[in-house]
Amino acid sequence: MLPRKVQTQLEFTLNFPEAALGVYPNKLPFRSEDLLEANLLRSIYEQNNFHVYLKFDEFKSGFSLERAGLELDLLQREFRARLDDRKLVLADREKIEAQYEVQLKSLPATTYRLNFTQTARSARRIPSAQQTKMLEEILRRWSDDAVTQKKVLAFAARLPGQMTLPEKGHDPLVALMELLERTRVLAEGLGELARLPGGYQAVLPNGARLSDLFLQLDFLQEIRIPQIRAALFGSIADPSAAGMIGRVFRQQVRMRQDRQRLAEEKLRGAISTYQDYLASTVPSSVNMKQAPSEAGGVTSGGGTQLQFSDTFLTKLMEMGGGRQDVQYRTSLVDKILEGRLQMAEQESALGESREILEALNKKASLSEKTADAAKAKIPAGPASGTDFVASLTLGCRELNDLIADAEKLRTKVTENYMSPQTSLYRITMPVIMETASPLTLRNFGLFLSGFVVVGLGIALVACWAHDQSTKPQD
């Protein structure tokens, strides 16, 4: 029986954040070639006794990994249709191919197709069921090794500690500042929890999920804290008291302005470093002024662009080209991302202090009617010093409950790291097996032609030998 060529395919998507940037969650560099590491393949080979069918070198060379996905298929169809135009000259074809390469690099590299190809007779061919199991086992083994040995998921979200409830004799303004600060840190920690694989799937014993904690945080920030501020303004008995409190917040505004300037300088420094790196690698193919300006998200007015995406960060990574210096490029992109987050955080904190200061200034300087109009912008709350402390205490208790649930959820997510729902990959298409026989119509024609030529040659040689043997000798 003639040997047959069999190709088995398994399509999957990487299921961890920043996979398109070429890094694991703990910032270790990720390479798609890690899935076909020699030690991993050898363990699969020996565990399944594949030596019965083929040698290890033949087994290893049968694997290949290629990018896949719906977006890639659509892109290839589009450019294949454009290249099928017979009227295209060589220059036009080169231009279209260059456009294809640019758009290909812009697609996030998160979906792949794992292939195994073997050409052999039926008796020496790995059975189809074992090939399917083999491809799935490779993905599972790679994911388990990355989690247990490389510890790619071993990083934790930073959460604030619970705060002490305000007591009599202590300045409630200090407790209010602490409440605002811990609330911002908690928001950052919940954001980091959301980035952990399985973060949204974890469930607490009371049924609460991460999405529920985000809703509680929104209530605390948008309802409870404004009510506490309203209680603070209502507890101010005279304009002089408002002026004294206003001086405290003016000092806070100046401090936060300094922090914002430092964050902006840090961000611009990270952008400048990346600009210098790009200038030293691909100066002719990158617009050096436009890219860093977009990267920082800093507007001409000194504000910050809060919206950013993994697609943009992926483009920054692609600007460096290839897989060279991937760890260094990843660190540069991380610095830019961190700078943008710090800018957003400092601008939000500064805006919050300015709102409070503006309301206090109106309380101190305007008439009672104007002051009441300014207070109307804030949700209604108690109007005495005692009620302010009570409202502040209630907000602190709600914050502490939210922090406690966040800590439990973080523990739950960490425990779930080894469960299937937090796998580093997700199979997007079942195993496909394609079989091709070497005895195609074309191959049959070539074989028949060769047979005829060889047969005629043998016949001619036989005739010549016969003539030589029957020729009379002189």
Tab-separated table of C-alpha atoms in Angstrom:
chain	number	residue	atom	x	y	z
A	1	MET	CA	0.000	0.000	0.000
A	2	LEU	CA	1.270	3.462	-0.924
A	3	PRO	CA	2.011	5.957	1.893
A	4	ARG	CA	-0.547	8.669	2.608
A	5	LYS	CA	-0.050	12.186	3.908
A	6	VAL	CA	-2.216	12.985	6.938
A	7	GLN	CA	-2.403	16.450	8.542
A	8	THR	CA	-4.175	17.045	11.856
A	9	GLN	CA	-5.083	20.622	12.870
A	10	LEU	CA	-6.250	22.167	16.138
A	11	GLU	CA	-7.140	25.868	16.358
A	12	PHE	CA	-6.931	27.659	19.714
A	13	THR	CA	-6.837	31.142	21.220
A	14	LEU	CA	-4.512	32.342	23.966
A	15	ASN	CA	-6.636	33.096	26.981
A	16	PHE	CA	-4.415	35.355	29.108
A	17	PRO	CA	-4.074	39.160	29.136
A	18	GLU	CA	-1.363	40.805	27.015
A	19	ALA	CA	-0.829	37.642	24.966
A	20	ALA	CA	-0.719	39.835	21.866
A	21	LEU	CA	2.140	41.790	23.443
A	22	GLY	CA	4.231	38.641	23.798
A	23	VAL	CA	4.227	38.486	27.603
A	24	TYR	CA	2.695	36.257	30.252
A	25	PRO	CA	0.626	37.831	33.079
A	26	ASN	CA	3.731	37.988	35.300
A	27	LYS	CA	5.615	39.831	32.491
A	28	LEU	CA	7.828	36.902	31.490
A	29	PRO	CA	8.309	36.840	27.708
A	30	PHE	CA	5.953	34.552	25.800
A	31	ARG	CA	6.891	32.914	22.506
A	32	SER	CA	4.541	30.786	20.454
A	33	GLU	CA	7.462	28.390	19.952
A	34	ASP	CA	7.176	27.496	23.655
A	35	LEU	CA	4.336	25.146	22.729
A	36	LEU	CA	6.693	23.015	20.610
A	37	GLU	CA	9.603	22.897	23.038
A	38	ALA	CA	11.748	19.782	22.555
A	39	ASN	CA	11.406	18.561	26.155
A	40	LEU	CA	7.625	18.866	26.020
A	41	LEU	CA	7.399	16.966	22.723
A	42	ARG	CA	9.758	14.261	23.951
A	43	SER	CA	7.643	13.655	27.056
A	44	ILE	CA	4.542	13.325	24.852
A	45	TYR	CA	6.445	11.008	22.501
A	46	GLU	CA	7.661	8.703	25.258
A	47	GLN	CA	4.450	8.726	27.277
A	48	ASN	CA	2.368	7.555	24.287
A	49	ASN	CA	4.981	5.056	22.965
A	50	PHE	CA	5.073	6.722	19.565
A	51	HIS	CA	8.407	5.017	18.881
A	52	VAL	CA	6.300	2.176	17.490
A	53	TYR	CA	5.298	4.401	14.572
A	54	LEU	CA	8.197	6.779	13.923
A	55	LYS	CA	11.479	8.145	15.247
A	56	PHE	CA	11.529	11.200	17.513
A	57	ASP	CA	13.213	13.467	14.944
A	58	GLU	CA	10.497	12.617	12.429
A	59	PHE	CA	7.868	13.163	15.126
A	60	LYS	CA	9.293	16.561	16.102
A	61	SER	CA	9.646	17.787	12.511
A	62	GLY	CA	5.995	16.936	11.848
A	63	PHE	CA	4.746	19.810	14.026
A	64	SER	CA	4.160	23.367	12.897
A	65	LEU	CA	2.409	26.399	14.351
A	66	GLU	CA	0.760	29.138	12.302
A	67	ARG	CA	-1.420	32.135	12.980
A	68	ALA	CA	-5.143	31.672	12.409
A	69	GLY	CA	-8.478	33.262	13.190
A	70	LEU	CA	-11.424	34.834	11.413
A	71	GLU	CA	-9.782	38.254	11.047
A	72	LEU	CA	-6.734	36.676	9.424
A	73	ASP	CA	-8.911	34.646	7.030
A	74	LEU	CA	-10.815	37.759	5.962
A	75	LEU	CA	-7.569	39.670	5.445
A	76	GLN	CA	-6.073	36.887	3.335
A	77	ARG	CA	-9.198	36.598	1.190
A	78	GLU	CA	-9.246	40.336	0.580
A	79	PHE	CA	-5.637	40.539	-0.566
A	80	ARG	CA	-5.823	37.255	-2.482
A	81	ALA	CA	-8.713	38.707	-4.503
A	82	ARG	CA	-6.714	41.870	-5.178
A	83	LEU	CA	-3.669	39.888	-6.303
A	84	ASP	CA	-5.763	37.737	-8.671
A	85	ASP	CA	-6.169	40.733	-10.963
A	86	ARG	CA	-4.174	39.851	-14.085
A	87	LYS	CA	-3.824	43.514	-15.026
A	88	LEU	CA	-1.517	44.201	-12.078
A	89	VAL	CA	2.064	45.033	-12.908
A	90	LEU	CA	5.000	43.991	-10.732
A	91	ALA	CA	5.157	47.340	-8.899
A	92	ASP	CA	1.451	47.150	-7.995
A	93	ARG	CA	1.834	43.596	-6.691
A	94	GLU	CA	4.763	44.596	-4.495
A	95	LYS	CA	2.744	47.521	-3.122
A	96	ILE	CA	-0.236	45.278	-2.301
A	97	GLU	CA	2.031	42.709	-0.638
A	98	ALA	CA	3.614	45.457	1.479
A	99	GLN	CA	0.145	46.639	2.550
A	100	TYR	CA	-0.738	43.071	3.488
A	101	GLU	CA	2.356	42.753	5.692
A	102	VAL	CA	1.516	46.010	7.483
A	103	GLN	CA	-2.089	44.982	8.176
A	104	LEU	CA	-0.977	41.495	9.189
A	105	LYS	CA	1.287	42.944	11.877
A	106	SER	CA	-1.570	45.081	13.196
A	107	LEU	CA	-3.686	41.988	13.943
A	108	PRO	CA	-3.242	40.737	17.540
A	109	ALA	CA	-1.367	37.423	17.455
A	110	THR	CA	-3.618	35.509	19.834
A	111	THR	CA	-5.164	32.771	17.663
A	112	TYR	CA	-3.031	29.929	16.308
A	113	ARG	CA	-3.360	26.606	14.494
A	114	LEU	CA	-1.309	23.657	15.743
A	115	ASN	CA	-0.531	21.214	12.908
A	116	PHE	CA	0.910	17.708	12.829
A	117	THR	CA	1.797	16.158	9.463
A	118	GLN	CA	2.860	12.563	8.847
A	119	THR	CA	3.424	10.720	5.581
A	120	ALA	CA	3.456	6.966	6.075
A	121	ARG	CA	1.712	3.708	5.296
A	122	SER	CA	-1.298	2.786	7.393
A	123	ALA	CA	0.647	0.426	9.640
A	124	ARG	CA	3.249	3.098	10.463
A	125	ARG	CA	0.799	5.963	10.889
A	126	ILE	CA	-0.304	7.260	14.300
A	127	PRO	CA	-4.032	6.460	14.720
A	128	SER	CA	-6.384	9.426	14.320
A	129	ALA	CA	-7.730	9.165	17.882
A	130	GLN	CA	-4.213	9.317	19.289
A	131	GLN	CA	-3.344	12.293	17.081
A	132	THR	CA	-6.337	14.222	18.430
A	133	LYS	CA	-5.394	13.343	22.005
A	134	MET	CA	-1.755	14.272	21.274
A	135	LEU	CA	-2.547	17.826	20.084
A	136	GLU	CA	-4.852	18.482	23.035
A	137	GLU	CA	-2.249	17.054	25.415
A	138	ILE	CA	0.449	19.384	24.049
A	139	LEU	CA	-1.675	22.453	24.803
A	140	ARG	CA	-2.656	21.193	28.249
A	141	ARG	CA	0.923	20.261	29.169
A	142	TRP	CA	2.277	23.624	27.986
A	143	SER	CA	-0.358	25.498	30.011
A	144	ASP	CA	0.250	23.431	33.159
A	145	ASP	CA	4.035	23.805	32.917
A	146	ALA	CA	3.762	27.566	32.436
A	147	VAL	CA	1.544	27.902	35.509
A	148	THR	CA	3.324	25.481	37.854
A	149	GLN	CA	6.973	25.869	36.785
A	150	LYS	CA	7.260	29.366	35.296
A	151	LYS	CA	4.671	30.745	37.739
A	152	VAL	CA	3.244	32.959	35.001
A	153	LEU	CA	0.133	33.620	37.086
A	154	ALA	CA	1.975	34.191	40.367
A	155	PHE	CA	1.212	37.840	40.957
A	156	ALA	CA	-1.385	39.384	43.234
A	157	ALA	CA	-3.605	42.436	43.120
A	158	ARG	CA	-2.727	45.138	45.656
A	159	LEU	CA	-5.610	45.889	48.013
A	160	PRO	CA	-5.764	48.464	50.835
A	161	GLY	CA	-6.060	47.441	54.450
A	162	GLN	CA	-9.236	48.155	56.359
A	163	MET	CA	-9.377	51.576	57.971
A	164	THR	CA	-10.093	52.407	61.597
A	165	LEU	CA	-13.467	54.007	62.211
A	166	PRO	CA	-13.308	57.697	63.232
A	167	GLU	CA	-13.415	58.239	66.991
A	168	LYS	CA	-14.414	61.192	69.121
A	169	GLY	CA	-11.690	63.786	69.499
A	170	HIS	CA	-10.068	62.932	66.155
A	171	ASP	CA	-10.236	65.260	63.183
A	172	PRO	CA	-12.925	63.836	60.839
A	173	LEU	CA	-11.235	65.554	57.870
A	174	VAL	CA	-8.259	63.211	58.265
A	175	ALA	CA	-10.622	60.238	58.192
A	176	LEU	CA	-12.314	61.632	55.075
A	177	MET	CA	-8.961	61.966	53.298
A	178	GLU	CA	-8.072	58.412	54.300
A	179	LEU	CA	-11.433	57.162	53.029
A	180	LEU	CA	-10.873	58.803	49.638
A	181	GLU	CA	-7.325	57.448	49.355
A	182	ARG	CA	-8.254	53.875	50.290
A	183	THR	CA	-11.175	53.978	47.864
A	184	ARG	CA	-8.823	54.866	44.991
A	185	VAL	CA	-6.384	52.098	45.957
A	186	LEU	CA	-9.279	49.632	46.116
A	187	ALA	CA	-10.400	50.665	42.629
A	188	GLU	CA	-6.890	49.917	41.332
A	189	GLY	CA	-6.834	46.553	43.121
A	190	LEU	CA	-10.182	45.488	41.670
A	191	GLY	CA	-8.906	46.477	38.244
A	192	GLU	CA	-5.889	44.201	38.746
A	193	LEU	CA	-8.184	41.388	39.882
A	194	ALA	CA	-10.137	41.801	36.659
A	195	ARG	CA	-6.929	41.176	34.703
A	196	LEU	CA	-6.250	37.868	36.444
A	197	PRO	CA	-7.405	34.783	34.501
A	198	GLY	CA	-10.627	33.600	36.076
A	199	GLY	CA	-11.163	36.865	37.936
A	200	TYR	CA	-14.744	37.299	36.759
A	201	GLN	CA	-15.585	33.598	37.189
A	202	ALA	CA	-14.714	33.357	40.896
A	203	VAL	CA	-17.705	33.317	43.259
A	204	LEU	CA	-17.754	33.989	47.012
A	205	PRO	CA	-19.839	31.839	49.399
A	206	ASN	CA	-22.466	34.610	49.535
A	207	GLY	CA	-22.769	34.524	45.727
A	208	ALA	CA	-20.890	37.779	45.123
A	209	ARG	CA	-18.692	38.104	42.042
A	210	LEU	CA	-16.164	40.680	40.919
A	211	SER	CA	-18.864	42.490	38.933
A	212	ASP	CA	-20.875	42.860	42.157
A	213	LEU	CA	-17.875	44.416	43.912
A	214	PHE	CA	-17.513	46.910	41.070
A	215	LEU	CA	-21.178	47.889	41.513
A	216	GLN	CA	-20.662	48.382	45.257
A	217	LEU	CA	-17.574	50.479	44.550
A	218	ASP	CA	-19.556	52.643	42.122
A	219	PHE	CA	-22.194	53.205	44.809
A	220	LEU	CA	-19.499	54.185	47.303
A	221	GLN	CA	-17.830	56.618	44.906
A	222	GLU	CA	-20.903	58.134	43.264
A	223	ILE	CA	-23.462	58.148	46.084
A	224	ARG	CA	-21.995	57.632	49.530
A	225	ILE	CA	-18.872	59.830	49.268
A	226	PRO	CA	-20.801	62.800	47.764
A	227	GLN	CA	-23.284	62.457	50.637
A	228	ILE	CA	-20.402	62.593	53.125
A	229	ARG	CA	-19.166	65.772	51.440
A	230	ALA	CA	-22.648	67.253	51.654
A	231	ALA	CA	-22.694	66.424	55.366
A	232	LEU	CA	-19.309	68.117	55.732
A	233	PHE	CA	-20.570	71.299	54.089
A	234	GLY	CA	-23.753	71.189	56.159
A	235	SER	CA	-21.739	70.904	59.374
A	236	ILE	CA	-19.884	74.176	58.702
A	237	ALA	CA	-21.555	76.759	60.940
A	238	ASP	CA	-19.843	79.934	59.718
A	239	PRO	CA	-17.736	81.149	56.764
A	240	SER	CA	-14.569	81.293	58.871
A	241	ALA	CA	-14.782	77.552	59.504
A	242	ALA	CA	-15.224	76.997	55.789
A	243	GLY	CA	-12.148	79.125	55.131
A	244	MET	CA	-10.068	77.116	57.585
A	245	ILE	CA	-11.107	73.815	56.008
A	246	GLY	CA	-10.542	75.354	52.602
A	247	ARG	CA	-6.896	76.038	53.475
A	248	VAL	CA	-6.450	72.324	54.183
A	249	PHE	CA	-7.831	71.393	50.791
A	250	ARG	CA	-5.803	74.105	49.017
A	251	GLN	CA	-2.692	72.489	50.434
A	252	GLN	CA	-3.952	69.139	49.189
A	253	VAL	CA	-4.564	70.591	45.713
A	254	ARG	CA	-0.978	71.874	45.562
A	255	MET	CA	0.368	68.483	46.624
A	256	ARG	CA	-1.686	66.685	44.008
A	257	GLN	CA	-0.647	69.161	41.336
A	258	ASP	CA	2.975	68.312	42.121
A	259	ARG	CA	2.187	64.600	41.899
A	260	GLN	CA	0.464	65.108	38.569
A	261	ARG	CA	3.466	66.979	37.180
A	262	LEU	CA	5.794	64.196	38.336
A	263	ALA	CA	3.545	61.573	36.727
A	264	GLU	CA	3.497	63.559	33.479
A	265	GLU	CA	7.288	63.900	33.471
A	266	LYS	CA	7.641	60.157	34.073
A	267	LEU	CA	5.269	59.405	31.209
A	268	ARG	CA	7.054	61.758	28.822
A	269	GLY	CA	10.382	60.183	29.798
A	270	ALA	CA	9.038	56.707	28.979
A	271	ILE	CA	7.722	57.959	25.635
A	272	SER	CA	11.052	59.615	24.850
A	273	THR	CA	12.914	56.387	25.636
A	274	TYR	CA	10.651	54.426	23.304
A	275	GLN	CA	11.086	57.100	20.639
A	276	ASP	CA	14.866	56.755	20.863
A	277	TYR	CA	14.550	52.968	20.645
A	278	LEU	CA	12.389	53.174	17.518
A	279	ALA	CA	14.769	55.685	15.953
A	280	SER	CA	17.631	53.227	16.401
A	281	THR	CA	15.721	50.282	14.909
A	282	VAL	CA	13.281	51.297	12.182
A	283	PRO	CA	13.708	55.036	11.522
A	284	SER	CA	12.483	54.814	7.951
A	285	SER	CA	9.246	52.917	8.565
A	286	VAL	CA	7.814	54.701	11.610
A	287	ASN	CA	6.464	58.184	12.034
A	288	MET	CA	8.537	59.097	15.068
A	289	LYS	CA	6.613	62.162	16.149
A	290	GLN	CA	3.079	60.865	15.775
A	291	ALA	CA	3.526	57.509	17.498
A	292	PRO	CA	5.011	58.761	20.803
A	293	SER	CA	2.440	61.536	21.009
A	294	GLU	CA	-0.347	59.010	20.695
A	295	ALA	CA	1.438	56.598	23.024
A	296	GLY	CA	1.472	58.902	25.977
A	297	GLY	CA	-2.118	59.970	25.687
A	298	VAL	CA	-1.118	63.466	26.883
A	299	THR	CA	-3.092	66.197	25.180
A	300	SER	CA	-1.839	69.641	24.294
A	301	GLY	CA	-3.803	71.099	27.152
A	302	GLY	CA	-1.905	69.080	29.722
A	303	GLY	CA	-4.744	66.639	30.352
A	304	THR	CA	-4.658	62.914	29.905
A	305	GLN	CA	-6.433	60.552	27.581
A	306	LEU	CA	-8.015	57.946	29.849
A	307	GLN	CA	-9.054	55.527	27.096
A	308	PHE	CA	-6.443	53.112	25.762
A	309	SER	CA	-6.535	49.579	24.421
A	310	ASP	CA	-4.438	46.458	24.040
A	311	THR	CA	-4.574	46.982	20.270
A	312	PHE	CA	-2.650	50.246	20.589
A	313	LEU	CA	-0.060	48.674	22.900
A	314	THR	CA	0.258	45.804	20.425
A	315	LYS	CA	1.072	48.308	17.679
A	316	LEU	CA	3.795	49.764	19.882
A	317	MET	CA	5.288	46.290	20.222
A	318	GLU	CA	5.079	45.702	16.470
A	319	MET	CA	6.974	48.942	15.771
A	320	GLY	CA	10.121	47.303	17.105
A	321	GLY	CA	9.796	44.546	14.531
A	322	GLY	CA	10.250	40.802	14.848
A	323	ARG	CA	10.930	38.961	18.078
A	324	GLN	CA	14.207	40.660	18.854
A	325	ASP	CA	14.497	42.535	22.146
A	326	VAL	CA	10.942	41.484	22.992
A	327	GLN	CA	11.587	41.661	26.741
A	328	TYR	CA	13.089	45.149	26.487
A	329	ARG	CA	10.249	46.372	24.274
A	330	THR	CA	7.749	44.865	26.685
A	331	SER	CA	9.306	46.759	29.596
A	332	LEU	CA	9.093	50.018	27.621
A	333	VAL	CA	5.429	49.457	26.807
A	334	ASP	CA	4.762	48.578	30.458
A	335	LYS	CA	6.323	51.866	31.545
A	336	ILE	CA	4.117	53.787	29.115
A	337	LEU	CA	1.047	51.908	30.320
A	338	GLU	CA	1.963	52.518	33.965
A	339	GLY	CA	2.547	56.197	33.221
A	340	ARG	CA	-0.865	56.557	31.603
A	341	LEU	CA	-2.548	54.916	34.583
A	342	GLN	CA	-0.719	57.173	37.035
A	343	MET	CA	-1.668	60.242	35.009
A	344	ALA	CA	-5.318	59.176	35.050
A	345	GLU	CA	-5.192	58.499	38.790
A	346	GLN	CA	-3.542	61.806	39.677
A	347	GLU	CA	-5.854	63.812	37.434
A	348	SER	CA	-8.898	62.157	39.003
A	349	ALA	CA	-7.618	62.859	42.528
A	350	LEU	CA	-6.796	66.471	41.638
A	351	GLY	CA	-10.238	67.020	40.144
A	352	GLU	CA	-11.855	65.631	43.276
A	353	SER	CA	-9.930	68.010	45.556
A	354	ARG	CA	-10.721	70.973	43.302
A	355	GLU	CA	-14.451	70.209	43.445
A	356	ILE	CA	-14.381	70.153	47.244
A	357	LEU	CA	-12.319	73.338	47.393
A	358	GLU	CA	-14.654	75.111	44.982
A	359	ALA	CA	-17.673	74.230	47.115
A	360	LEU	CA	-15.888	75.372	50.286
A	361	ASN	CA	-14.886	78.678	48.701
A	362	LYS	CA	-18.468	79.331	47.745
A	363	LYS	CA	-19.542	78.496	51.279
A	364	ALA	CA	-17.094	80.990	52.723
A	365	SER	CA	-17.477	83.903	50.318
A	366	LEU	CA	-20.942	83.880	48.789
A	367	SER	CA	-24.278	84.702	50.309
A	368	GLU	CA	-26.430	82.026	51.862
A	369	LYS	CA	-28.585	81.823	48.754
A	370	THR	CA	-25.587	81.334	46.476
A	371	ALA	CA	-24.091	78.813	48.877
A	372	ASP	CA	-27.344	76.827	48.840
A	373	ALA	CA	-27.247	76.805	45.028
A	374	ALA	CA	-23.714	75.426	45.110
A	375	LYS	CA	-24.743	72.753	47.601
A	376	ALA	CA	-27.642	71.751	45.347
A	377	LYS	CA	-25.119	70.114	42.986
A	378	ILE	CA	-24.234	67.604	45.716
A	379	PRO	CA	-26.611	64.793	46.815
A	380	ALA	CA	-28.604	65.716	49.883
A	381	GLY	CA	-27.117	64.670	53.201
A	382	PRO	CA	-27.246	65.445	56.933
A	383	ALA	CA	-26.676	69.002	58.086
A	384	SER	CA	-24.910	68.769	61.435
A	385	GLY	CA	-21.460	67.911	62.697
A	386	THR	CA	-22.810	64.809	64.409
A	387	ASP	CA	-24.484	63.668	61.203
A	388	PHE	CA	-21.256	64.260	59.289
A	389	VAL	CA	-19.366	61.906	61.600
A	390	ALA	CA	-22.200	59.365	61.402
A	391	SER	CA	-22.235	59.538	57.608
A	392	LEU	CA	-18.448	59.224	57.504
A	393	THR	CA	-18.574	56.209	59.828
A	394	LEU	CA	-21.172	54.549	57.598
A	395	GLY	CA	-18.977	55.116	54.543
A	396	CYS	CA	-15.953	53.651	56.336
A	397	ARG	CA	-17.917	50.539	57.299
A	398	GLU	CA	-19.097	50.049	53.730
A	399	LEU	CA	-15.532	50.450	52.490
A	400	ASN	CA	-14.228	47.915	55.026
A	401	ASP	CA	-16.895	45.394	53.991
A	402	LEU	CA	-15.943	45.898	50.361
A	403	ILE	CA	-12.227	45.456	51.136
A	404	ALA	CA	-12.970	42.250	53.061
A	405	ASP	CA	-14.925	40.806	50.119
A	406	ALA	CA	-12.148	41.847	47.721
A	407	GLU	CA	-9.565	40.020	49.848
A	408	LYS	CA	-11.709	36.865	49.883
A	409	LEU	CA	-12.188	37.082	46.127
A	410	ARG	CA	-8.448	37.514	45.569
A	411	THR	CA	-7.840	34.348	47.601
A	412	LYS	CA	-10.520	32.537	45.608
A	413	VAL	CA	-9.006	33.563	42.277
A	414	THR	CA	-5.565	32.428	43.443
A	415	GLU	CA	-6.982	29.039	44.443
A	416	ASN	CA	-8.627	28.688	41.041
A	417	TYR	CA	-5.399	29.224	39.115
A	418	MET	CA	-5.055	25.479	38.528
A	419	SER	CA	-8.647	24.868	37.443
A	420	PRO	CA	-9.653	24.373	33.776
A	421	GLN	CA	-11.518	27.684	33.690
A	422	THR	CA	-8.230	29.559	34.149
A	423	SER	CA	-6.353	27.713	31.415
A	424	LEU	CA	-3.970	29.780	29.306
A	425	TYR	CA	-5.761	28.754	26.124
A	426	ARG	CA	-9.222	28.095	24.708
A	427	ILE	CA	-9.908	25.689	21.827
A	428	THR	CA	-11.880	27.578	19.172
A	429	MET	CA	-12.238	24.840	16.556
A	430	PRO	CA	-12.333	21.034	16.937
A	431	VAL	CA	-9.578	18.860	15.528
A	432	ILE	CA	-9.616	18.613	11.729
A	433	MET	CA	-7.874	15.762	9.911
A	434	GLU	CA	-7.001	15.944	6.206
A	435	THR	CA	-5.727	12.979	4.194
A	436	ALA	CA	-3.921	13.232	0.859
A	437	SER	CA	-2.842	10.255	-1.259
A	438	PRO	CA	0.333	10.473	-3.357
A	439	LEU	CA	-1.591	8.712	-6.167
A	440	THR	CA	-3.247	11.854	-7.526
A	441	LEU	CA	-4.251	12.290	-11.172
A	442	ARG	CA	-1.139	14.343	-11.851
A	443	ASN	CA	1.132	11.859	-10.100
A	444	PHE	CA	-0.547	8.989	-11.957
A	445	GLY	CA	0.108	10.724	-15.292
A	446	LEU	CA	3.743	11.294	-14.400
A	447	PHE	CA	4.086	7.690	-13.258
A	448	LEU	CA	2.502	6.376	-16.477
A	449	SER	CA	4.717	8.589	-18.633
A	450	GLY	CA	7.802	7.433	-16.778
A	451	PHE	CA	6.717	3.814	-17.099
A	452	VAL	CA	6.248	4.172	-20.854
A	453	VAL	CA	9.608	5.900	-21.311
A	454	VAL	CA	11.429	3.300	-19.230
A	455	GLY	CA	9.615	0.489	-21.051
A	456	LEU	CA	10.532	1.866	-24.469
A	457	GLY	CA	14.127	2.284	-23.336
A	458	ILE	CA	14.302	-1.305	-22.159
A	459	ALA	CA	12.724	-2.506	-25.423
A	460	LEU	CA	15.220	-0.554	-27.518
A	461	VAL	CA	18.128	-1.904	-25.492
A	462	ALA	CA	16.766	-5.449	-25.868
A	463	CYS	CA	16.376	-5.020	-29.635
A	464	TRP	CA	19.879	-3.656	-29.954
A	465	ALA	CA	21.297	-6.535	-27.905
A	466	HIS	CA	19.349	-9.031	-30.034
A	467	ASP	CA	20.673	-7.489	-33.224
A	468	GLN	CA	24.193	-7.638	-31.911
A	469	SER	CA	23.850	-11.282	-30.951
A	470	THR	CA	22.371	-12.365	-34.324
A	471	LYS	CA	24.688	-10.315	-36.491
A	472	PRO	CA	26.998	-12.654	-38.535
A	473	GLN	CA	30.598	-12.394	-37.549
A	474	ASP	CA	33.321	-11.776	-40.129
